[in-house]
mmCIF file of C-alpha atoms and ligand atoms in Angstrom:
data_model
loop_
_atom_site.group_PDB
_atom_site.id
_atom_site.type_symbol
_atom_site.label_atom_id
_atom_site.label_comp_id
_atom_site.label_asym_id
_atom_site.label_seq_id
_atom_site.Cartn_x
_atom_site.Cartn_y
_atom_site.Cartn_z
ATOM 1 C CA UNK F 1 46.350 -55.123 -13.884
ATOM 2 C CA UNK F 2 43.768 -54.343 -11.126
ATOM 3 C CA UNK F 3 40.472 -55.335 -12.791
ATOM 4 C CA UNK F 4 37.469 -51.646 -12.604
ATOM 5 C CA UNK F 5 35.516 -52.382 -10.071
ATOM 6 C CA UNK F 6 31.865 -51.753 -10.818
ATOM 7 C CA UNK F 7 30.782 -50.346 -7.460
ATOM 8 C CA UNK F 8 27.020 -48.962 -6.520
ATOM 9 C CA UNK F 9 29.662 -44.960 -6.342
ATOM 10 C CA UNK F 10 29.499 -44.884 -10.119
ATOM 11 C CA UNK F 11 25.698 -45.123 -10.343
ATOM 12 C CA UNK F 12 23.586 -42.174 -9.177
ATOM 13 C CA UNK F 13 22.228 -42.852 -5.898
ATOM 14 C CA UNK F 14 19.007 -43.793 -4.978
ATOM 15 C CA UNK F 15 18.270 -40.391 -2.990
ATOM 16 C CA UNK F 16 19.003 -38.495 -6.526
ATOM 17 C CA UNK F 17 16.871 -40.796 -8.315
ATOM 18 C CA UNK F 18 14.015 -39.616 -5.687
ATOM 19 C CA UNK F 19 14.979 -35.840 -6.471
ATOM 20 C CA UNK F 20 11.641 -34.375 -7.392
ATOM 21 C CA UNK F 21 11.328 -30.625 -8.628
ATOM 22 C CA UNK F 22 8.295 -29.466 -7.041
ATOM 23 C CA UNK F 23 5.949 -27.699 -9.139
ATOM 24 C CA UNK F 24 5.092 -24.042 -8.174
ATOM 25 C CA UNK F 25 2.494 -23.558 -6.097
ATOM 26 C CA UNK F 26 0.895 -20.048 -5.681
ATOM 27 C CA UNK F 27 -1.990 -18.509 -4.474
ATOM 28 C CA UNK F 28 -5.084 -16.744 -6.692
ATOM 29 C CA UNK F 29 -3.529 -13.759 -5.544
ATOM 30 C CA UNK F 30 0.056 -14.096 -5.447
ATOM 31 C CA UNK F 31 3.330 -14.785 -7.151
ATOM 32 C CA UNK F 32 4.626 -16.670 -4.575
ATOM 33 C CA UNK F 33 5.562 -20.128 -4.938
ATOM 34 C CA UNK F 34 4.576 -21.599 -1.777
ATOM 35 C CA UNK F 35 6.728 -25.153 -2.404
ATOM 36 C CA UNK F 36 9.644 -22.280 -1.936
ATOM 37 C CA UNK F 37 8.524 -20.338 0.878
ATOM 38 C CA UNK F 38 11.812 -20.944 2.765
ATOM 39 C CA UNK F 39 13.271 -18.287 -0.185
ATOM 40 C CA UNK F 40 11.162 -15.345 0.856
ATOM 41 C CA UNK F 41 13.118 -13.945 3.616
ATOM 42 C CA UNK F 42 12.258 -10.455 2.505
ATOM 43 C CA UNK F 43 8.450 -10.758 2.889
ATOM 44 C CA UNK F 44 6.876 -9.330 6.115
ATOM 45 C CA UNK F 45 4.111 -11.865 7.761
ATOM 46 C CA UNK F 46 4.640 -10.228 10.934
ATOM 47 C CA UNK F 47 2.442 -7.365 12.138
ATOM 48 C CA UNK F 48 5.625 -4.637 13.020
ATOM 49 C CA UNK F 49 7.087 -3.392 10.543
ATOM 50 C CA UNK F 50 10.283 -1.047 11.095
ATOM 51 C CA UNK F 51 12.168 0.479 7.715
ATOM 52 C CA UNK F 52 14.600 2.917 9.243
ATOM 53 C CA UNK F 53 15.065 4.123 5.932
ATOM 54 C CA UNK F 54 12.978 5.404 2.797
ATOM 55 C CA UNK F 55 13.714 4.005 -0.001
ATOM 56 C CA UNK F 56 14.925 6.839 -2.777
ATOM 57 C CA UNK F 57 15.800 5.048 -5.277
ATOM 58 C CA UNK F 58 14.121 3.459 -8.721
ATOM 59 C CA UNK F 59 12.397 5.993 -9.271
ATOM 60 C CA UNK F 60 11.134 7.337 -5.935
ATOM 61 C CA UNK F 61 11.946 10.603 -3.996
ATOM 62 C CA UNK F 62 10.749 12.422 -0.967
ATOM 63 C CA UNK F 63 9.925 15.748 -2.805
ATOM 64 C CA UNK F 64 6.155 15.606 -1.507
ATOM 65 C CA UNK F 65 4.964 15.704 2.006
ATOM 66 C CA UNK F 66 3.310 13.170 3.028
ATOM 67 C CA UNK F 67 3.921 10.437 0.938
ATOM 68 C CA UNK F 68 4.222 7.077 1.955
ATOM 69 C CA UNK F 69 7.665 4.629 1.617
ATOM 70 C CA UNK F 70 7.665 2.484 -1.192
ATOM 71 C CA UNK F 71 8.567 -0.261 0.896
ATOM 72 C CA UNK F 72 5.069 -0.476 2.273
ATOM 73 C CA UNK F 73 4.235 -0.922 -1.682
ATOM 74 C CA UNK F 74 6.827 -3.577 -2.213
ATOM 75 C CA UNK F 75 5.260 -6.032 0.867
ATOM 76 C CA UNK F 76 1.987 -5.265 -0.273
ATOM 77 C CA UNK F 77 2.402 -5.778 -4.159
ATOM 78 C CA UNK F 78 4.562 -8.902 -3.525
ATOM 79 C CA UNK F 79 2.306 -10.655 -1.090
ATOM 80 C CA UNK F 80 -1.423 -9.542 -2.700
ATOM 81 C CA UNK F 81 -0.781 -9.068 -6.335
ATOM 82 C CA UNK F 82 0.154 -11.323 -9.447
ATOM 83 C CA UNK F 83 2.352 -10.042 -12.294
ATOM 84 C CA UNK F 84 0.189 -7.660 -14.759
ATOM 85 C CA UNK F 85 -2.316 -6.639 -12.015
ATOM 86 C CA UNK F 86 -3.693 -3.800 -11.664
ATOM 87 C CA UNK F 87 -3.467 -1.976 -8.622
ATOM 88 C CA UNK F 88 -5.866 1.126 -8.091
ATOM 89 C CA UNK F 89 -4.713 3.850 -5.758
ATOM 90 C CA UNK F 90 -7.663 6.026 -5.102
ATOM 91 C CA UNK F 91 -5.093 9.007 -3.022
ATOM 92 C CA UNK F 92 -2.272 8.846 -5.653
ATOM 93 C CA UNK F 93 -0.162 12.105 -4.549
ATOM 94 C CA UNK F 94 3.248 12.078 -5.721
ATOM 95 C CA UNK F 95 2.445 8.498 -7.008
ATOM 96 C CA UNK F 96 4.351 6.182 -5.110
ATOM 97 C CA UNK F 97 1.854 2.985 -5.665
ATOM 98 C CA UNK F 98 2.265 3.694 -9.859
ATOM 99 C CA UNK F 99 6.409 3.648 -9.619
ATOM 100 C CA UNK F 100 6.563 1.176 -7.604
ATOM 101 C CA UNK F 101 3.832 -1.070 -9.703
ATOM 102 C CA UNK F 102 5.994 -0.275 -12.551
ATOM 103 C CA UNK F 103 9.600 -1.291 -10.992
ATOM 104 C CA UNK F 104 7.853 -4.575 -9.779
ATOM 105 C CA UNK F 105 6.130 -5.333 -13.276
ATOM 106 C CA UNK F 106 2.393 -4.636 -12.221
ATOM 107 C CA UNK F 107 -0.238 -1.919 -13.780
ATOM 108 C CA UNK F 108 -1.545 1.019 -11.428
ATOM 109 C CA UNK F 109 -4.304 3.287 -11.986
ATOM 110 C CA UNK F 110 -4.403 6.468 -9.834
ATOM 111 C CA UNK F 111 -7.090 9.296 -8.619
ATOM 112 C CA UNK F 112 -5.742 12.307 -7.847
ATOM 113 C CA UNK F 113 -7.627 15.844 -6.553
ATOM 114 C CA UNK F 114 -4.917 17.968 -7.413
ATOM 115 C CA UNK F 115 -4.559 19.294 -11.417
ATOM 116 C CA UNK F 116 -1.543 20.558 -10.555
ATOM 117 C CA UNK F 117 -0.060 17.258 -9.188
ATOM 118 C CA UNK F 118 -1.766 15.148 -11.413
ATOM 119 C CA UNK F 119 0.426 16.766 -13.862
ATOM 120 C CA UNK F 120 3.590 16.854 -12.540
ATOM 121 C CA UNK F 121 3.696 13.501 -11.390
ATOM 122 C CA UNK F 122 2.381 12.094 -15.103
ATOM 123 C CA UNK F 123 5.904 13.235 -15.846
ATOM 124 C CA UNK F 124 7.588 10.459 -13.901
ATOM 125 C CA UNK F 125 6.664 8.484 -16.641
ATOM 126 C CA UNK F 126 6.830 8.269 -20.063
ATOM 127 C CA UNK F 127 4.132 8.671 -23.089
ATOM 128 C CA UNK F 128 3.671 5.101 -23.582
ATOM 129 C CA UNK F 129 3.557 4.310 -19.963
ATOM 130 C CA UNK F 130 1.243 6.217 -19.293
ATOM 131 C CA UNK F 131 -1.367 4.084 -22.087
ATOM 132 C CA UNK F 132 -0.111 0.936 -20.943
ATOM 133 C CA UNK F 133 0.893 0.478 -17.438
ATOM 134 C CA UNK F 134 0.079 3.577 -15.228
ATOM 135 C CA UNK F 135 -3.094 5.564 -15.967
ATOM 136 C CA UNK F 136 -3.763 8.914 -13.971
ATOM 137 C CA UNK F 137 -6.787 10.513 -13.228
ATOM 138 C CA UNK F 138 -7.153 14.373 -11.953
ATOM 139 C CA UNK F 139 -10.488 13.851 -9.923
ATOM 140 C CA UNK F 140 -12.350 13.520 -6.786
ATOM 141 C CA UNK F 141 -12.116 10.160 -5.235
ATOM 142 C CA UNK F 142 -15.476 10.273 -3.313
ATOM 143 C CA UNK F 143 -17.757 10.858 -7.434
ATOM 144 C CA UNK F 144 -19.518 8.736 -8.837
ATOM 145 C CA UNK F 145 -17.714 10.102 -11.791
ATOM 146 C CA UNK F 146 -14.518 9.288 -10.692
ATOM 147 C CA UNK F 147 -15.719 5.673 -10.221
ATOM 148 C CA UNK F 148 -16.648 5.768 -13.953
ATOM 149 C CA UNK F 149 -13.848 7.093 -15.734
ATOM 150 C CA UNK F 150 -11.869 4.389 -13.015
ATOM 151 C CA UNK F 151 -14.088 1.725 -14.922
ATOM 152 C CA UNK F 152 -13.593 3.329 -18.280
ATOM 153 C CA UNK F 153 -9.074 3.001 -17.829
ATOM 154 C CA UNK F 154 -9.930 -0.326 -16.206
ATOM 155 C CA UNK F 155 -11.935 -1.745 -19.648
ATOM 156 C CA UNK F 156 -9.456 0.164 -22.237
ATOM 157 C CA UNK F 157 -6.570 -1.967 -20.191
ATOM 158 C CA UNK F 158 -8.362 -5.333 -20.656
ATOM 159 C CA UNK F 159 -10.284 -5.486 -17.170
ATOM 160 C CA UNK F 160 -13.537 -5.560 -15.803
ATOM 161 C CA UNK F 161 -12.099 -4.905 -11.908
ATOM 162 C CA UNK F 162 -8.869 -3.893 -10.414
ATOM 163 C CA UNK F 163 -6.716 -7.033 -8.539
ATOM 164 C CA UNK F 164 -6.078 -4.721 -5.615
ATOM 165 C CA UNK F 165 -6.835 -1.617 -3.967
ATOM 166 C CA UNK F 166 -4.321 1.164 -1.785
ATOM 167 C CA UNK F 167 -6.092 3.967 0.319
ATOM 168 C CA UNK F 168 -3.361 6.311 1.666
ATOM 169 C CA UNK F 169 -6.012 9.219 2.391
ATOM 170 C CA UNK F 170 -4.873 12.701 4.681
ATOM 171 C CA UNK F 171 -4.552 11.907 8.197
ATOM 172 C CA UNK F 172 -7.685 14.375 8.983
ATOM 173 C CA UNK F 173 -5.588 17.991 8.875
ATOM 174 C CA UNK F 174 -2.390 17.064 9.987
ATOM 175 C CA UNK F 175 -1.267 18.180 6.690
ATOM 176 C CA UNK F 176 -3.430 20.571 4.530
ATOM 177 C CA UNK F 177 -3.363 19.464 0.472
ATOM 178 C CA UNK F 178 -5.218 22.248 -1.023
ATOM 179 C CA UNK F 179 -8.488 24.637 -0.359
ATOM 180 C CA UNK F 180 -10.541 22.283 -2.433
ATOM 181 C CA UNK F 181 -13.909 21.747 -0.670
ATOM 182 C CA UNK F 182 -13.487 17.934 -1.663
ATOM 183 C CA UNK F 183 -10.632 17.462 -0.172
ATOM 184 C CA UNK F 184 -10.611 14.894 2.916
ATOM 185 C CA UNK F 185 -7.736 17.310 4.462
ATOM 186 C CA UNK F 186 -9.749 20.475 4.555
ATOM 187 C CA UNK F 187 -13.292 19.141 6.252
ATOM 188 C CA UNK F 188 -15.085 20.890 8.453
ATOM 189 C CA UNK F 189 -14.619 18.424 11.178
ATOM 190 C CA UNK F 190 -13.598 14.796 11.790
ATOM 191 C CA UNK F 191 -16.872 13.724 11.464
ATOM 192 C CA UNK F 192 -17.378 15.033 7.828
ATOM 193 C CA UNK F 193 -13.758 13.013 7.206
ATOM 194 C CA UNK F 194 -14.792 9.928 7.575
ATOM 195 C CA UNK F 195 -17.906 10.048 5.669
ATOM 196 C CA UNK F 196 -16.404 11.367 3.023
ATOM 197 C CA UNK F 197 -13.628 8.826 3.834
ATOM 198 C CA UNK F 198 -16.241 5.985 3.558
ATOM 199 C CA UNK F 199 -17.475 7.486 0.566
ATOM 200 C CA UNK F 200 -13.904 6.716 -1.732
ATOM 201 C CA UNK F 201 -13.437 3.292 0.351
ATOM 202 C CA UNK F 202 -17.340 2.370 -0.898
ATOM 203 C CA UNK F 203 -15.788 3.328 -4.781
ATOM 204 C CA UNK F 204 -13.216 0.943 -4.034
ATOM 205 C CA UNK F 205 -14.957 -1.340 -3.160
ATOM 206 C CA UNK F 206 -17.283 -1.493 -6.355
ATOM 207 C CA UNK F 207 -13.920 -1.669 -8.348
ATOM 208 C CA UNK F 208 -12.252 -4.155 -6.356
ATOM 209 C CA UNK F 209 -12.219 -8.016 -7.827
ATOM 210 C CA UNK F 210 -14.003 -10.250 -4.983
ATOM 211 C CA UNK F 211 -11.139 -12.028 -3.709
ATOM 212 C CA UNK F 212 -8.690 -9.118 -4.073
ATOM 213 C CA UNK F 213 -7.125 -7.090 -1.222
ATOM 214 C CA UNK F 214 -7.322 -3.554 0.032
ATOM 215 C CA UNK F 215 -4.820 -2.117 1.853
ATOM 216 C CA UNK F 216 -5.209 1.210 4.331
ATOM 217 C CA UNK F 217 -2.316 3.367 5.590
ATOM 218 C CA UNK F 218 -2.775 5.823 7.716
ATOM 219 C CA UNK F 219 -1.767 7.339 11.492
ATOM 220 C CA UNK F 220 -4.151 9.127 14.087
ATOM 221 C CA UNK F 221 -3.936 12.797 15.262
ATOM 222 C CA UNK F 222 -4.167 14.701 18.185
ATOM 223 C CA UNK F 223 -7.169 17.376 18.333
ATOM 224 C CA UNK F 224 -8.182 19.522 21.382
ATOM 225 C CA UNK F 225 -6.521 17.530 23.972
ATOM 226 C CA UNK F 226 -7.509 14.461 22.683
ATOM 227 C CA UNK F 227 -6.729 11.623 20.091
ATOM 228 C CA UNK F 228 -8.849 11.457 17.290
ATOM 229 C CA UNK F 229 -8.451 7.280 16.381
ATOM 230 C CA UNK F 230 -8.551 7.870 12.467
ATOM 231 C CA UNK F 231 -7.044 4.471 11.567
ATOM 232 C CA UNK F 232 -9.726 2.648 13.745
ATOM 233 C CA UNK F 233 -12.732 4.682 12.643
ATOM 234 C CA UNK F 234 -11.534 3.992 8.926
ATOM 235 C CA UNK F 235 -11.360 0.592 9.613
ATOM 236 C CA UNK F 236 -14.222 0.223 10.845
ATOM 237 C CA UNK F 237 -15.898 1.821 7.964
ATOM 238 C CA UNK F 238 -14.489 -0.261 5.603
ATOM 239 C CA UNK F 239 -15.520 -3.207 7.636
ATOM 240 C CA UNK F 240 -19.355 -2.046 7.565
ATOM 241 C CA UNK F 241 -18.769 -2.017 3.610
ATOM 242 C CA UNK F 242 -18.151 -5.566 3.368
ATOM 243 C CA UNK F 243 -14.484 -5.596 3.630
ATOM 244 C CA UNK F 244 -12.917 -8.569 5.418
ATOM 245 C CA UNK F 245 -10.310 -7.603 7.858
ATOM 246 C CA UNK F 246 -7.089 -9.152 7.427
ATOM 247 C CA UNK F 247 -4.277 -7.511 9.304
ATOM 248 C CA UNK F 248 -3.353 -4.227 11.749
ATOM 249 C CA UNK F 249 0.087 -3.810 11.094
ATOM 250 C CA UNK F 250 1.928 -1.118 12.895
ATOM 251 C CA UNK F 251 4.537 0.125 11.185
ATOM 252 C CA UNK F 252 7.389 2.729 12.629
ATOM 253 C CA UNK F 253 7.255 5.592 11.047
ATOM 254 C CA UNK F 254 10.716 7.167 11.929
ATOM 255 C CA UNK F 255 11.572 6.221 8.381
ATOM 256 C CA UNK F 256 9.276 8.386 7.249
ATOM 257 C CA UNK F 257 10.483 11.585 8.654
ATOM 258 C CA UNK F 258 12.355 14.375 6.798
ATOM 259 C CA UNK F 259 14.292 15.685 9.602
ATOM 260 C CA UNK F 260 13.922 15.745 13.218
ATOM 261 C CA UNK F 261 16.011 16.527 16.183
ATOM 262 C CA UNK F 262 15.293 20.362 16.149
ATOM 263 C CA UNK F 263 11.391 20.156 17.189
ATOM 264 C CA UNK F 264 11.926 16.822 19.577
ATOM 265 C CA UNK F 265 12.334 18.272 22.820
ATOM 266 C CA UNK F 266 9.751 20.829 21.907
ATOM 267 C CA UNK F 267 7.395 17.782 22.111
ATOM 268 C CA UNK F 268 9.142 15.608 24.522
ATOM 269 C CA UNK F 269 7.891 18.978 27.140
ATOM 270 C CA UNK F 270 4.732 19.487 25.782
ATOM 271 C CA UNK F 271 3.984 15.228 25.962
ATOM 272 C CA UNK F 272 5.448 15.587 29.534
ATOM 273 C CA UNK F 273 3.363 18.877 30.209
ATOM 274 C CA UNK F 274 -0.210 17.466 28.538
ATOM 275 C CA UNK F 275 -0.244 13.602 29.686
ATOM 276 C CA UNK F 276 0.136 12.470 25.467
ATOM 277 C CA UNK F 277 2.540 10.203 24.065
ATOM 278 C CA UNK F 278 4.113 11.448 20.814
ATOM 279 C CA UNK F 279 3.185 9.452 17.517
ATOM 280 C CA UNK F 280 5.882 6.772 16.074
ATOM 281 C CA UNK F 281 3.613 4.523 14.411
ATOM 282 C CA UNK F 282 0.958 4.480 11.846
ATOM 283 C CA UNK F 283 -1.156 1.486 10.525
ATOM 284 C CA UNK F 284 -1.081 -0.560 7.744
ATOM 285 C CA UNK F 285 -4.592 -2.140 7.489
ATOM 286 C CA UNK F 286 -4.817 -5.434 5.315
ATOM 287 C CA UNK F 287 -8.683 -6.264 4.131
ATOM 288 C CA UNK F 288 -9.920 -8.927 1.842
ATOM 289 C CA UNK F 289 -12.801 -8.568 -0.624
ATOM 290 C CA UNK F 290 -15.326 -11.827 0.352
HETATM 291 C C1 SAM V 301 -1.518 11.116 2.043
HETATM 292 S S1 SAM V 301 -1.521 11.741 0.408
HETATM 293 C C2 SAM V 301 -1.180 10.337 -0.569
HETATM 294 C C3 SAM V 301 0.279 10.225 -0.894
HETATM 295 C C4 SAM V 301 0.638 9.089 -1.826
HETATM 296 N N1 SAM V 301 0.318 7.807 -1.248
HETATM 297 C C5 SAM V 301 2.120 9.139 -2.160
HETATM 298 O O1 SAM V 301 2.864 8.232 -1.759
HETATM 299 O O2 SAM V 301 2.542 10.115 -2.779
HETATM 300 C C6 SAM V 301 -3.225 12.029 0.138
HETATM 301 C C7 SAM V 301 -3.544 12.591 -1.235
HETATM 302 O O3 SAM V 301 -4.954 12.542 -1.421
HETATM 303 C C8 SAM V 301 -5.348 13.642 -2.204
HETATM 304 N N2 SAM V 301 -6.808 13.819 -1.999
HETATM 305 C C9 SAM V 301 -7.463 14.432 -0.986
HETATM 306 N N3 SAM V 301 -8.788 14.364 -1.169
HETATM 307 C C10 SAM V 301 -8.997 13.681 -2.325
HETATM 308 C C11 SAM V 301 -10.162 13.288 -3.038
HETATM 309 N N4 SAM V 301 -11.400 13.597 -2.634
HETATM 310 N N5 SAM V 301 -9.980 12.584 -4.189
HETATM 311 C C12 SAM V 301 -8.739 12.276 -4.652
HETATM 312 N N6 SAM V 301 -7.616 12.630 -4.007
HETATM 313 C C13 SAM V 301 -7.733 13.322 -2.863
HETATM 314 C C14 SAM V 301 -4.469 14.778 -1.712
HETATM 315 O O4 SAM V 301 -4.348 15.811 -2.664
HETATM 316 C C15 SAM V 301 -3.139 14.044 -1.455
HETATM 317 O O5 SAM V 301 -2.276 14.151 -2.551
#
């Protein structure tokens, strides 16, 4: 009878033996286990983004103009926040930031001007949501009272600061929210904008953790003739507040739109007929808090 041959086959081999698991490795600010980087295809660390598509699902719709694509939120979250943060949006309209902090297991609180929307959108989620994990205020973004009653939800959800920041403001007038007098889409002029602009991004900056990220989205506009640079201004506002700048993204914001074709060549002659170029991008400004 052949005789078992005790060859090195039946023991594991050496390069097993040297298998190590790594252990995870994340940042302060961020799930992200950098020993496994190779596994996060999905994340964005390029500065053009393109989503021909809005997401409408989990929770999000496209009922209100001018609301921004919870994709944007997904990057952001996933790259600047850890599990259980709190992410403040200081422009919360139809409240894209607190669904999406909810689907991806973070907490949001939200400032909104609007009663009326404040309202409707505290519907989206349900009574004990609402206490735990997405708080909504009806107020003016730009108050010191709104700061307060920010720092009041902040403390009654176990935290002295919020672990990031989202500033979606109106593009200027492009679109008109209400009649409200402290409403950044119904100032007087451009000017008046951005101060009041620089007004919510100085809130946001006393609730902001140092460390933390801040995150503006926003497009420019077209006014007499001319192109009014809103995303630069309101970067450089937050910049003379302290912020640290991290990224201009542009992102394509064909996604974004709720039907086009009809009005196109209406523009296409008037770009042809004025000497402008018609808008497909808007920014997604990236800031750190040093
Ligand atoms: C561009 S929208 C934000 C949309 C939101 N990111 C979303 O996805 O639904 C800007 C919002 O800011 C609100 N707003 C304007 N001025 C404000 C202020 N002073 N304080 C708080 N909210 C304000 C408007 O009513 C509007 O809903």
């Amino acid at each position: 009878m052949p005789r078992l041959r005790t060859n090195t086959k039946l023991k594991p081999s050496k390069k097993a033996d040297l298998q190590v698991v790594k252990p995870v490795k994340t940042t302060k600010y961020s799930d992200i286990n950098l020993n496994a980087w190779k596994n996060y295809d999905h994340i964005k660390t390029d500065t053009l983004w393109e989503f021909p598509q809005r997401l409408r699902e989990h929770g999000h719709s496209n009922e209100y103009h001018g609301n921004y694509i919870p994709q944007i939120a997904q990057q952001l979250y996933e790259r600047f926040t850890k599990k259980n943060d709190i992410v403040l949006d200081l422009f919360f309209g139809s409240g894209t930031s607190g669904i999406e902090a909810l689907n991806m297991h973070r907490r949001c609180i939200g400032v909104e001007l609007k009663p009326e929307l404040a309202e409707s959108v505290s519907e989206k989620f349900t009574p004990k949501e609402l206490v735990t994990d997405v708080n909504i205020i009806c107020g003016d973004s730009t108050s010191e009272l709104a700061k307060e009653k920010v720092k009041a939800r902040l403390e009654i959800m176990g935290e002295e600061k919020a672990q990031m920041l989202i500033l979606h403001p109106p593009y200027d007038d492009i679109i008109k929210f209400s009649d409200k007098p402290e409403d950044l889409s119904n100032c007087e002029n451009t000017e008046v904008f951005y101060d009041m602009f620089e007004q919510v991004a100085q809130n946001g900056y006393d609730l902001l953790e140092k460390g933390r990220f801040a995150a503006l989205i926003i497009g420019d506009s077209y006014k007499n003739s001319e192109v009014q640079p809103l995303g630069f201004e309101c970067m450089a506002r937050m910049m003379k507040l302290g912020f640290r700048l991290k990224a201009i993204i542009v992102k394509d914001i064909q996604g974004n739109e709720k039907a086009k074709g009809k009005t196109a060549n209406l523009w296409r002659y008037r770009a042809l007929a004025g000497g402008f170029y018609i808008f497909k991008h808007e920014y997604v400004m990236v800031f750190q808090k040093v």
